[in-house]
Tab-separated table of C-alpha atoms in Angstrom:
chain	number	residue	atom	x	y	z
Y	194	MET	CA	88.593	83.585	82.283
Y	195	SER	CA	89.999	85.101	79.139
Y	196	THR	CA	88.630	88.460	78.052
Y	197	ASP	CA	90.676	88.569	74.880
Y	198	VAL	CA	88.362	89.281	71.918
Y	199	ARG	CA	90.666	87.225	69.711
Y	200	ASN	CA	89.499	83.643	69.304
Y	201	PRO	CA	92.194	81.458	70.859
Y	202	SER	CA	93.349	78.447	68.939
Y	203	ARG	CA	92.352	74.982	70.091
Y	204	GLU	CA	95.908	74.343	71.239
Y	205	GLU	CA	95.948	77.564	73.303
Y	206	VAL	CA	92.633	76.772	74.948
Y	207	LEU	CA	93.772	73.237	75.669
Y	208	ALA	CA	97.089	74.426	77.117
Y	209	ASP	CA	95.356	77.063	79.284
Y	210	THR	CA	92.851	74.540	80.555
Y	211	HIS	CA	95.575	72.045	81.301
Y	212	GLU	CA	97.549	74.654	83.226
Y	213	THR	CA	94.476	75.716	85.198
Y	214	LEU	CA	93.617	72.156	86.114
Y	215	ARG	CA	97.205	71.571	87.248
Y	216	ALA	CA	96.882	74.633	89.456
Y	217	VAL	CA	93.643	73.269	90.860
Y	218	ALA	CA	95.381	69.975	91.545
Y	219	ARG	CA	98.236	71.758	93.326
Y	220	THR	CA	95.780	73.736	95.443
Y	221	LEU	CA	93.824	70.635	96.363
Y	222	GLU	CA	97.066	68.974	97.281
Y	223	SER	CA	98.037	71.901	99.504
Y	224	LEU	CA	94.580	71.874	101.104
Y	225	GLY	CA	95.069	68.265	102.028
Y	226	THR	CA	98.460	69.130	103.524
Y	227	VAL	CA	97.043	72.089	105.448
Y	228	GLY	CA	94.319	69.880	106.897
Y	229	ASP	CA	96.952	67.491	108.209
Y	230	LEU	CA	99.031	70.243	109.709
Y	231	ALA	CA	99.156	70.920	113.392
Y	232	PRO	CA	97.677	74.266	114.546
Y	233	GLY	CA	100.056	77.112	113.890
Y	234	SER	CA	102.131	75.413	111.212
Y	235	VAL	CA	101.970	76.610	107.563
Y	236	LEU	CA	103.289	75.547	104.239
Y	237	GLU	CA	106.358	77.293	103.054
Y	238	ASP	CA	104.712	78.885	100.044
Y	239	GLU	CA	101.644	79.835	102.058
Y	240	ALA	CA	103.835	81.776	104.434
Y	241	ASP	CA	104.691	84.149	101.605
Y	242	ASP	CA	101.032	84.600	100.763
Y	243	ARG	CA	100.178	85.531	104.321
Y	244	ALA	CA	102.419	88.546	104.092
Y	245	GLU	CA	100.081	89.929	101.438
Y	246	PRO	CA	96.637	91.267	102.354
Y	247	SER	CA	94.030	88.561	102.162
Y	248	PRO	CA	91.295	89.162	99.568
Y	249	GLY	CA	88.787	87.193	101.661
Y	250	PRO	CA	86.766	88.213	104.730
Y	251	ALA	CA	88.502	88.629	108.003
Y	252	PRO	CA	88.429	85.650	110.337
Y	253	THR	CA	85.569	85.727	112.763
Y	254	LEU	CA	85.911	85.414	116.448
Y	255	GLY	CA	86.655	81.923	117.585
Y	256	MET	CA	88.199	80.997	114.238
Y	257	GLY	CA	91.633	79.563	114.760
Y	258	LEU	CA	94.762	80.010	112.683
Y	259	GLN	CA	94.179	76.691	110.921
Y	260	GLN	CA	90.795	77.860	109.633
Y	261	GLU	CA	92.309	81.110	108.402
Y	262	GLU	CA	95.034	79.201	106.600
Y	263	LEU	CA	92.363	76.941	105.214
Y	264	ARG	CA	90.225	79.821	103.954
Y	265	THR	CA	92.900	81.337	101.736
Y	266	PRO	CA	93.534	78.159	99.730
Y	267	LEU	CA	89.757	77.696	99.485
Y	268	GLN	CA	89.426	81.130	97.974
Y	269	ARG	CA	92.247	80.352	95.585
Y	270	LEU	CA	90.535	77.104	94.715
Y	271	ALA	CA	87.351	79.024	93.938
Y	272	LEU	CA	89.344	81.357	91.744
Y	273	PHE	CA	90.963	78.461	89.881
Y	274	LEU	CA	87.606	76.760	89.493
Y	275	ALA	CA	86.190	79.965	88.068
Y	276	GLU	CA	89.089	80.108	85.636
Y	277	SER	CA	88.519	76.476	84.711
Y	278	TYR	CA	84.874	77.245	84.147
Y	279	GLY	CA	85.886	80.089	81.901
Y	280	GLU	CA	88.232	77.912	79.876
Y	281	LEU	CA	85.605	75.221	79.522
Y	282	ALA	CA	83.093	77.862	78.485
Y	283	GLY	CA	85.618	78.966	75.869
Y	284	ILE	CA	85.870	75.426	74.543
Y	285	LEU	CA	82.104	75.121	74.431
Y	286	GLU	CA	81.875	78.449	72.671
Y	287	GLY	CA	84.422	77.225	70.134
Y	288	LEU	CA	82.394	74.082	69.561
Y	289	ARG	CA	79.212	76.128	69.176
Y	290	GLU	CA	80.993	78.356	66.701
Y	291	THR	CA	82.223	75.320	64.760
Y	292	ARG	CA	78.731	73.918	64.718
Y	293	GLY	CA	77.365	77.263	63.551
Y	294	VAL	CA	79.861	77.474	60.697
Y	295	LEU	CA	79.050	73.915	59.669
Y	296	GLN	CA	75.341	74.615	59.814
Y	297	ARG	CA	75.611	77.801	57.809
Y	298	ALA	CA	78.005	76.489	55.170
Y	299	GLU	CA	77.247	72.815	54.840
Y	300	VAL	CA	73.502	72.888	55.303
Y	301	THR	CA	73.181	75.557	52.617
Y	302	ARG	CA	75.395	73.599	50.253
Y	303	LEU	CA	73.592	70.357	50.944
Y	304	GLN	CA	70.225	72.025	50.438
Y	305	HIS	CA	71.458	73.449	47.145
Y	306	MET	CA	72.763	70.045	46.150
Y	307	ASN	CA	69.445	68.472	47.057
Y	308	ALA	CA	67.647	71.012	44.864
Y	309	THR	CA	70.101	70.294	42.056
Y	310	LEU	CA	69.502	66.564	42.242
Y	311	GLN	CA	65.748	67.113	42.268
Y	312	GLU	CA	66.094	69.278	39.168
Y	313	VAL	CA	68.219	66.592	37.523
Y	314	SER	CA	65.607	63.997	38.364
Y	315	SER	CA	62.860	66.213	36.984
Y	316	HIS	CA	64.734	66.924	33.751
Y	317	THR	CA	65.568	63.254	33.334
Y	318	GLU	CA	61.906	62.398	33.614
Y	319	MET	CA	60.935	65.162	31.171
Y	320	ALA	CA	63.542	64.035	28.642
Y	321	THR	CA	62.435	60.419	29.031
Y	322	THR	CA	58.803	61.422	28.515
Y	323	ASP	CA	59.742	63.433	25.421
Y	324	MET	CA	61.651	60.470	24.030
Y	325	LEU	CA	58.758	58.101	24.720
Y	326	ASP	CA	56.393	60.540	23.015
Y	327	GLY	CA	58.754	60.689	20.058
Y	328	LEU	CA	58.981	56.908	19.899
Y	329	GLU	CA	55.188	56.595	19.968
Y	330	ARG	CA	54.864	59.126	17.143
Y	331	SER	CA	57.591	57.273	15.260
Y	332	LEU	CA	55.759	53.981	15.675
Y	333	ALA	CA	52.581	55.643	14.412
Y	334	LEU	CA	54.488	56.895	11.376
Y	335	VAL	CA	55.870	53.403	10.739
Y	336	ASP	CA	52.302	52.087	10.887
Y	337	GLU	CA	51.301	54.816	8.476
Y	338	LEU	CA	54.072	53.843	6.066
Y	339	GLU	CA	53.066	50.200	6.368
Y	340	LEU	CA	49.467	51.117	5.548
Y	341	ILE	CA	50.617	53.068	2.519
Y	342	SER	CA	52.719	50.163	1.314
Y	343	ILE	CA	49.733	47.786	1.697
Y	344	GLU	CA	47.433	50.144	-0.136
Y	345	ALA	CA	50.024	50.807	-2.827
Y	346	PRO	CA	52.909	48.299	-2.737
Y	347	ASP	CA	54.648	50.114	-5.541
Y	348	GLU	CA	55.269	53.739	-4.649
Y	349	GLY	CA	55.315	54.594	-8.329
Y	350	THR	CA	51.831	53.179	-8.606
Y	351	VAL	CA	50.685	55.408	-5.749
Y	352	ASN	CA	51.877	58.462	-7.547
Y	353	GLY	CA	50.427	57.119	-10.761
Y	354	ALA	CA	47.121	56.385	-9.061
Y	355	GLN	CA	47.119	59.821	-7.528
Y	356	SER	CA	47.668	61.371	-10.894
Y	357	ASN	CA	44.803	59.262	-12.300
Y	358	GLY	CA	42.638	60.106	-9.291
Y	359	ALA	CA	41.708	56.436	-8.788
Y	360	HIS	CA	43.097	55.804	-5.258
Y	361	PRO	CA	44.525	59.035	-3.751
Y	362	PRO	CA	46.830	58.083	-0.860
Y	363	ALA	CA	45.930	59.503	2.527
Y	364	THR	CA	49.524	60.628	3.069
Y	365	ASP	CA	52.476	61.230	0.852
Y	366	PRO	CA	54.979	58.489	1.771
Y	367	GLU	CA	57.878	60.841	1.246
Y	368	ASP	CA	56.330	63.280	3.711
Y	369	THR	CA	55.781	60.469	6.212
Y	370	ARG	CA	59.391	59.358	5.905
Y	371	ASP	CA	60.571	62.926	6.473
Y	372	ARG	CA	58.385	63.206	9.559
Y	373	LEU	CA	59.724	59.896	10.832
Y	374	ARG	CA	63.291	61.075	10.218
Y	375	ASP	CA	62.559	64.297	12.142
Y	376	GLU	CA	61.091	62.379	15.052
Y	377	LEU	CA	64.141	60.120	15.292
Y	378	HIS	CA	66.508	63.076	15.130
Y	379	GLN	CA	64.535	64.813	17.862
Y	380	ILE	CA	64.835	61.748	20.054
Y	381	MET	CA	68.574	61.913	19.576
Y	382	GLN	CA	68.584	65.605	20.503
Y	383	HIS	CA	66.699	64.831	23.716
Y	384	LEU	CA	69.641	62.653	24.722
Y	385	GLN	CA	71.628	65.824	25.387
Y	386	PHE	CA	70.138	65.702	28.864
Y	387	GLN	CA	72.623	62.909	29.646
Y	388	ASP	CA	75.619	65.234	29.313
Y	389	ILE	CA	73.961	67.997	31.309
Y	390	THR	CA	72.732	65.771	34.132
Y	391	SER	CA	76.071	63.994	34.390
Y	392	GLN	CA	77.745	67.368	34.961
Y	393	ARG	CA	75.262	68.246	37.699
Y	394	ILE	CA	75.679	64.876	39.374
Y	395	GLY	CA	79.453	65.178	39.119
Y	396	HIS	CA	79.280	68.531	40.884
Y	397	ALA	CA	77.002	67.096	43.584
Y	398	SER	CA	79.512	64.299	44.061
Y	399	ASP	CA	82.273	66.877	44.586
Y	400	VAL	CA	80.156	68.687	47.186
Y	401	LEU	CA	79.514	65.428	49.054
Y	402	ALA	CA	83.221	64.581	49.043
Y	403	ASP	CA	84.017	68.044	50.380
Y	404	VAL	CA	81.417	67.736	53.151
Y	405	GLU	CA	82.825	64.310	53.998
Y	406	GLN	CA	86.315	65.738	54.382
Y	407	ARG	CA	85.038	68.561	56.592
Y	408	LEU	CA	83.203	66.059	58.798
Y	409	VAL	CA	86.372	63.984	59.112
Y	410	LEU	CA	88.224	67.113	60.231
Y	411	LEU	CA	85.466	67.926	62.719
Y	412	MET	CA	85.544	64.395	64.104
Y	413	GLY	CA	89.297	64.705	64.552
Y	414	THR	CA	88.823	67.961	66.460
Y	415	LEU	CA	86.127	66.487	68.694
Y	416	GLU	CA	88.245	63.426	69.410
Y	417	ARG	CA	91.148	65.647	70.469
Y	418	TYR	CA	88.800	67.214	73.038
Y	419	GLY	CA	87.945	63.739	74.310
Y	420	PHE	CA	84.584	63.293	72.636
Y	421	VAL	CA	83.942	59.683	71.706
Y	422	ILE	CA	82.663	59.316	68.142
Y	423	PRO	CA	80.521	56.182	67.815
Y	424	GLU	CA	81.699	54.019	64.957
Y	425	GLY	CA	79.334	52.882	62.255
Y	426	ASP	CA	78.782	49.288	61.271
Y	427	ASP	CA	80.871	49.686	58.157
Y	428	GLU	CA	84.425	50.782	57.820
Y	429	PRO	CA	84.569	54.328	56.520
Y	430	GLY	CA	85.627	54.475	52.919
Y	431	GLU	CA	88.517	56.475	51.625
Y	432	ALA	CA	87.580	60.093	51.106
Y	433	THR	CA	87.185	61.108	47.495
Y	434	PRO	CA	89.508	63.941	46.539
Y	435	THR	CA	87.660	67.225	46.581
Y	436	GLY	CA	86.797	68.608	43.192
Y	437	ALA	CA	87.415	65.411	41.233
Y	438	HIS	CA	84.932	66.591	38.608
Y	439	ALA	CA	85.786	70.267	38.839
Y	440	GLU	CA	87.378	70.390	35.383
Y	441	THR	CA	84.688	68.457	33.610
Y	442	CYS	CA	81.584	69.831	35.308
Y	443	ASP	CA	79.643	73.002	34.954
Y	444	PRO	CA	77.786	73.400	38.290
Y	445	SER	CA	75.178	75.581	36.613
Y	446	ALA	CA	74.535	73.216	33.707
Y	447	THR	CA	70.839	73.035	32.994
Y	448	THR	CA	68.400	72.000	30.332
Y	449	ALA	CA	66.108	74.913	31.202
Y	450	ASP	CA	65.785	78.205	29.307
Y	451	ALA	CA	68.079	77.156	26.486
Y	452	GLU	CA	66.545	79.757	24.161
Y	453	SER	CA	67.113	82.739	26.460
Y	454	ARG	CA	70.650	81.608	27.282
Y	455	GLN	CA	71.377	81.182	23.570
Y	456	ALA	CA	69.964	84.682	22.963
Y	457	MET	CA	72.464	86.102	25.462
Y	458	ALA	CA	75.320	84.356	23.638
Y	459	ASP	CA	74.010	85.692	20.317
Y	460	ASP	CA	73.911	89.171	21.813
Y	461	ILE	CA	77.566	88.953	22.856
Y	462	PHE	CA	78.779	87.432	19.579
Y	463	GLY	CA	76.630	89.777	17.511
S	165	MET	CA	84.428	70.598	4.707
S	166	LYS	CA	86.199	68.634	7.448
S	167	PHE	CA	85.082	69.141	11.045
S	168	LEU	CA	86.834	68.394	14.314
S	169	VAL	CA	84.381	67.697	17.141
S	170	VAL	CA	85.899	67.846	20.647
S	171	ASP	CA	83.810	66.770	23.633
S	172	ASP	CA	84.526	64.498	26.596
S	173	SER	CA	81.007	63.099	26.510
S	174	PRO	CA	80.701	60.328	23.891
S	175	THR	CA	76.943	60.904	23.882
S	176	MET	CA	77.371	64.575	23.041
S	177	ARG	CA	79.929	63.788	20.354
S	178	ARG	CA	77.474	61.414	18.724
S	179	ILE	CA	74.725	64.015	18.910
S	180	VAL	CA	76.916	66.733	17.402
S	181	VAL	CA	78.189	64.370	14.691
S	182	ASN	CA	74.657	63.246	13.936
S	183	SER	CA	73.490	66.863	13.738
S	184	LEU	CA	76.364	67.754	11.416
S	185	LYS	CA	75.539	64.858	9.141
S	186	ARG	CA	71.943	65.897	9.118
S	187	ILE	CA	72.785	69.386	7.939
S	188	GLY	CA	75.087	68.091	5.259
S	189	TYR	CA	78.576	67.704	6.765
S	190	SER	CA	79.901	64.170	6.865
S	191	ASP	CA	83.690	64.548	6.999
S	192	ILE	CA	84.241	64.567	10.761
S	193	VAL	CA	87.027	63.624	13.180
S	194	GLU	CA	86.491	63.393	16.933
S	195	ALA	CA	88.498	63.962	20.126
S	196	GLY	CA	87.730	63.472	23.819
S	197	ASN	CA	89.522	66.546	25.200
S	198	GLY	CA	91.545	69.576	24.163
S	199	GLU	CA	94.861	67.766	24.152
S	200	GLU	CA	93.537	64.996	21.912
S	201	GLY	CA	91.955	67.669	19.752
S	202	LEU	CA	95.304	69.369	19.177
S	203	GLU	CA	96.849	65.987	18.368
S	204	VAL	CA	94.365	65.191	15.600
S	205	LEU	CA	94.229	68.767	14.334
S	206	ASP	CA	95.960	68.975	10.974
S	207	ALA	CA	95.772	71.108	7.861
S	208	SER	CA	92.779	69.180	6.564
S	209	VAL	CA	90.517	70.319	9.431
S	210	GLU	CA	88.548	73.383	8.374
S	211	PHE	CA	86.182	73.859	11.297
S	212	VAL	CA	86.398	73.082	15.010
S	213	ILE	CA	83.447	72.476	17.306
S	214	THR	CA	84.451	72.158	20.954
S	215	ASP	CA	83.009	71.756	24.413
S	216	TRP	CA	84.357	73.887	27.316
S	217	ASN	CA	84.559	71.630	30.388
S	218	MET	CA	86.803	68.680	29.650
S	219	PRO	CA	89.501	66.760	31.531
S	220	VAL	CA	93.228	67.068	30.760
S	221	MET	CA	92.760	70.169	28.623
S	222	GLY	CA	89.579	72.214	28.496
S	223	GLY	CA	88.072	73.772	25.423
S	224	LEU	CA	89.183	77.299	26.269
S	225	ASP	CA	92.835	76.283	26.592
S	226	MET	CA	92.590	74.412	23.313
S	227	VAL	CA	91.134	77.495	21.611
S	228	ARG	CA	94.000	79.632	22.938
S	229	ALA	CA	96.517	77.059	21.689
S	230	ILE	CA	94.908	77.034	18.249
S	231	ARG	CA	94.892	80.837	18.096
S	232	SER	CA	98.517	81.061	19.176
S	233	SER	CA	99.757	78.887	16.327
S	234	PRO	CA	100.289	80.693	12.990
S	235	ASP	CA	99.071	77.623	11.080
S	236	THR	CA	95.711	77.505	12.825
S	237	SER	CA	95.186	81.046	14.099
S	238	SER	CA	92.340	81.769	11.690
S	239	LEU	CA	90.581	78.394	11.979
S	240	PRO	CA	86.823	78.801	12.550
S	241	ILE	CA	85.887	77.651	16.054
S	242	LEU	CA	82.422	77.134	17.467
S	243	MET	CA	82.007	76.448	21.173
S	244	VAL	CA	79.113	74.184	22.181
S	245	THR	CA	78.744	74.141	25.959
S	246	THR	CA	76.429	74.213	28.957
S	247	ARG	CA	78.204	77.302	30.298
S	248	SER	CA	75.878	80.209	29.778
S	249	VAL	CA	76.880	82.816	32.349
S	250	ARG	CA	77.590	86.129	30.608
S	251	ASP	CA	81.166	86.329	31.932
S	252	ASP	CA	81.888	82.855	30.561
S	253	ILE	CA	80.589	83.753	27.125
S	254	VAL	CA	82.641	86.957	27.109
S	255	GLN	CA	85.690	84.960	28.192
S	256	ALA	CA	85.169	82.550	25.305
S	257	ALA	CA	84.874	85.445	22.865
S	258	GLN	CA	88.086	86.962	24.220
S	259	ALA	CA	89.879	83.613	23.864
S	260	GLY	CA	89.067	83.598	20.157
S	261	VAL	CA	85.881	81.570	19.778
S	262	ASN	CA	84.004	82.645	16.640
S	263	ASN	CA	80.548	81.763	17.896
S	264	TYR	CA	78.796	80.089	20.781
S	265	VAL	CA	76.041	77.484	21.090
S	266	VAL	CA	74.391	76.768	24.428
S	267	LYS	CA	73.424	73.181	25.252
S	268	PRO	CA	70.885	71.785	24.763
S	269	PHE	CA	70.823	72.874	21.127
S	270	THR	CA	68.909	71.989	18.009
S	271	PRO	CA	70.451	71.078	14.647
S	272	GLN	CA	68.907	74.257	13.262
S	273	VAL	CA	70.801	76.442	15.770
S	274	LEU	CA	74.005	74.535	15.031
S	275	LYS	CA	73.495	75.064	11.289
S	276	GLU	CA	72.837	78.793	11.733
S	277	LYS	CA	75.953	79.320	13.841
S	278	ILE	CA	78.200	77.323	11.489
S	279	GLU	CA	76.929	79.294	8.498
S	280	SER	CA	77.307	82.566	10.409
S	281	VAL	CA	80.930	81.764	11.271
S	282	LEU	CA	81.738	80.696	7.725
S	283	GLU	CA	80.223	83.884	6.335
S	284	LYS	CA	82.236	86.055	8.713
S	285	VAL	CA	85.442	84.146	8.009
S	286	LYS	CA	84.791	84.428	4.255
S	287	GLY	CA	84.029	88.140	4.635
S	288	ALA	CA	87.215	88.697	6.612
S	289	ALA	CA	89.287	86.882	3.961
């Protein structure tokens, strides 16, 4: 089991594990050979080991040479198994760490993106409501103008009538037209939300593409460790290049607090 | 006075153009990014209104290019953008932007900033 504080690379862990398992296989193979041996005979490489002091307990009374020979490989097998366990624990730890990084980074980003999209949705609805309100007021002003034209088909007559005091118009048609013009211009101004929301959505799209690429990398890593990734019903699409909208999007674009943000710009530009 | 309006969003260009017309400026040319803006920029353009975030060439790079050319170095430039972080605004000022309008804006704010820039440019001349 590695005690190195440095995180080994996937390739190192894999190579170590492979080597350990090969050692286990060799030991198992030698165990099988020892079991087939006649009492008193030993493997050539085991003969060298016997010269060294055995780390295991001393053979008990009645235990033959074959059992003693058998015990040493068993102890070595236990050691190799412990090492294998350690390597596997290292792999699991690496996977846990990967999962932790993904959870910390991606979940936060996705939550932020979710909040962004909710804000976009909210602002879209607000802008739409404002435009509908403006259209309703505009329609009311058109009705008002129509009423004025019915009451006084000739605008000159209206002014003349007003000056005579015979039929004073409820509203000055010029004033009504100005109000209508203002309403229509305001509706156009509300359409600025389109630019702002498109930038936010573009940024969210970049985040999704980035998360997609990270998941593809993770899947590749898991597959190298032998994990089977279930395939979806559909063929996975080609990953969108990360940051496709980076140049054209302001991630912090918002329709909120325009006045205070403008005040900060005014402060800087004097 | 002839204006150059540079923005990658056709909607925003229409809104800016409409606002300019409303406040009395009707001689306007348009461009979809900084590179296009530099292409249509000629001696007849007297005022530039530009967005920041655009493909191909952003507004800040276009401003730097305009300031680096002797023919256009003193051209009034107003930046109209969603970017409203203090560092961004300072960066725009350092690049040579004369004034700054944060989106969403009103025609009144646009008018005030244009007049403010023109007054300063006139005062400097």
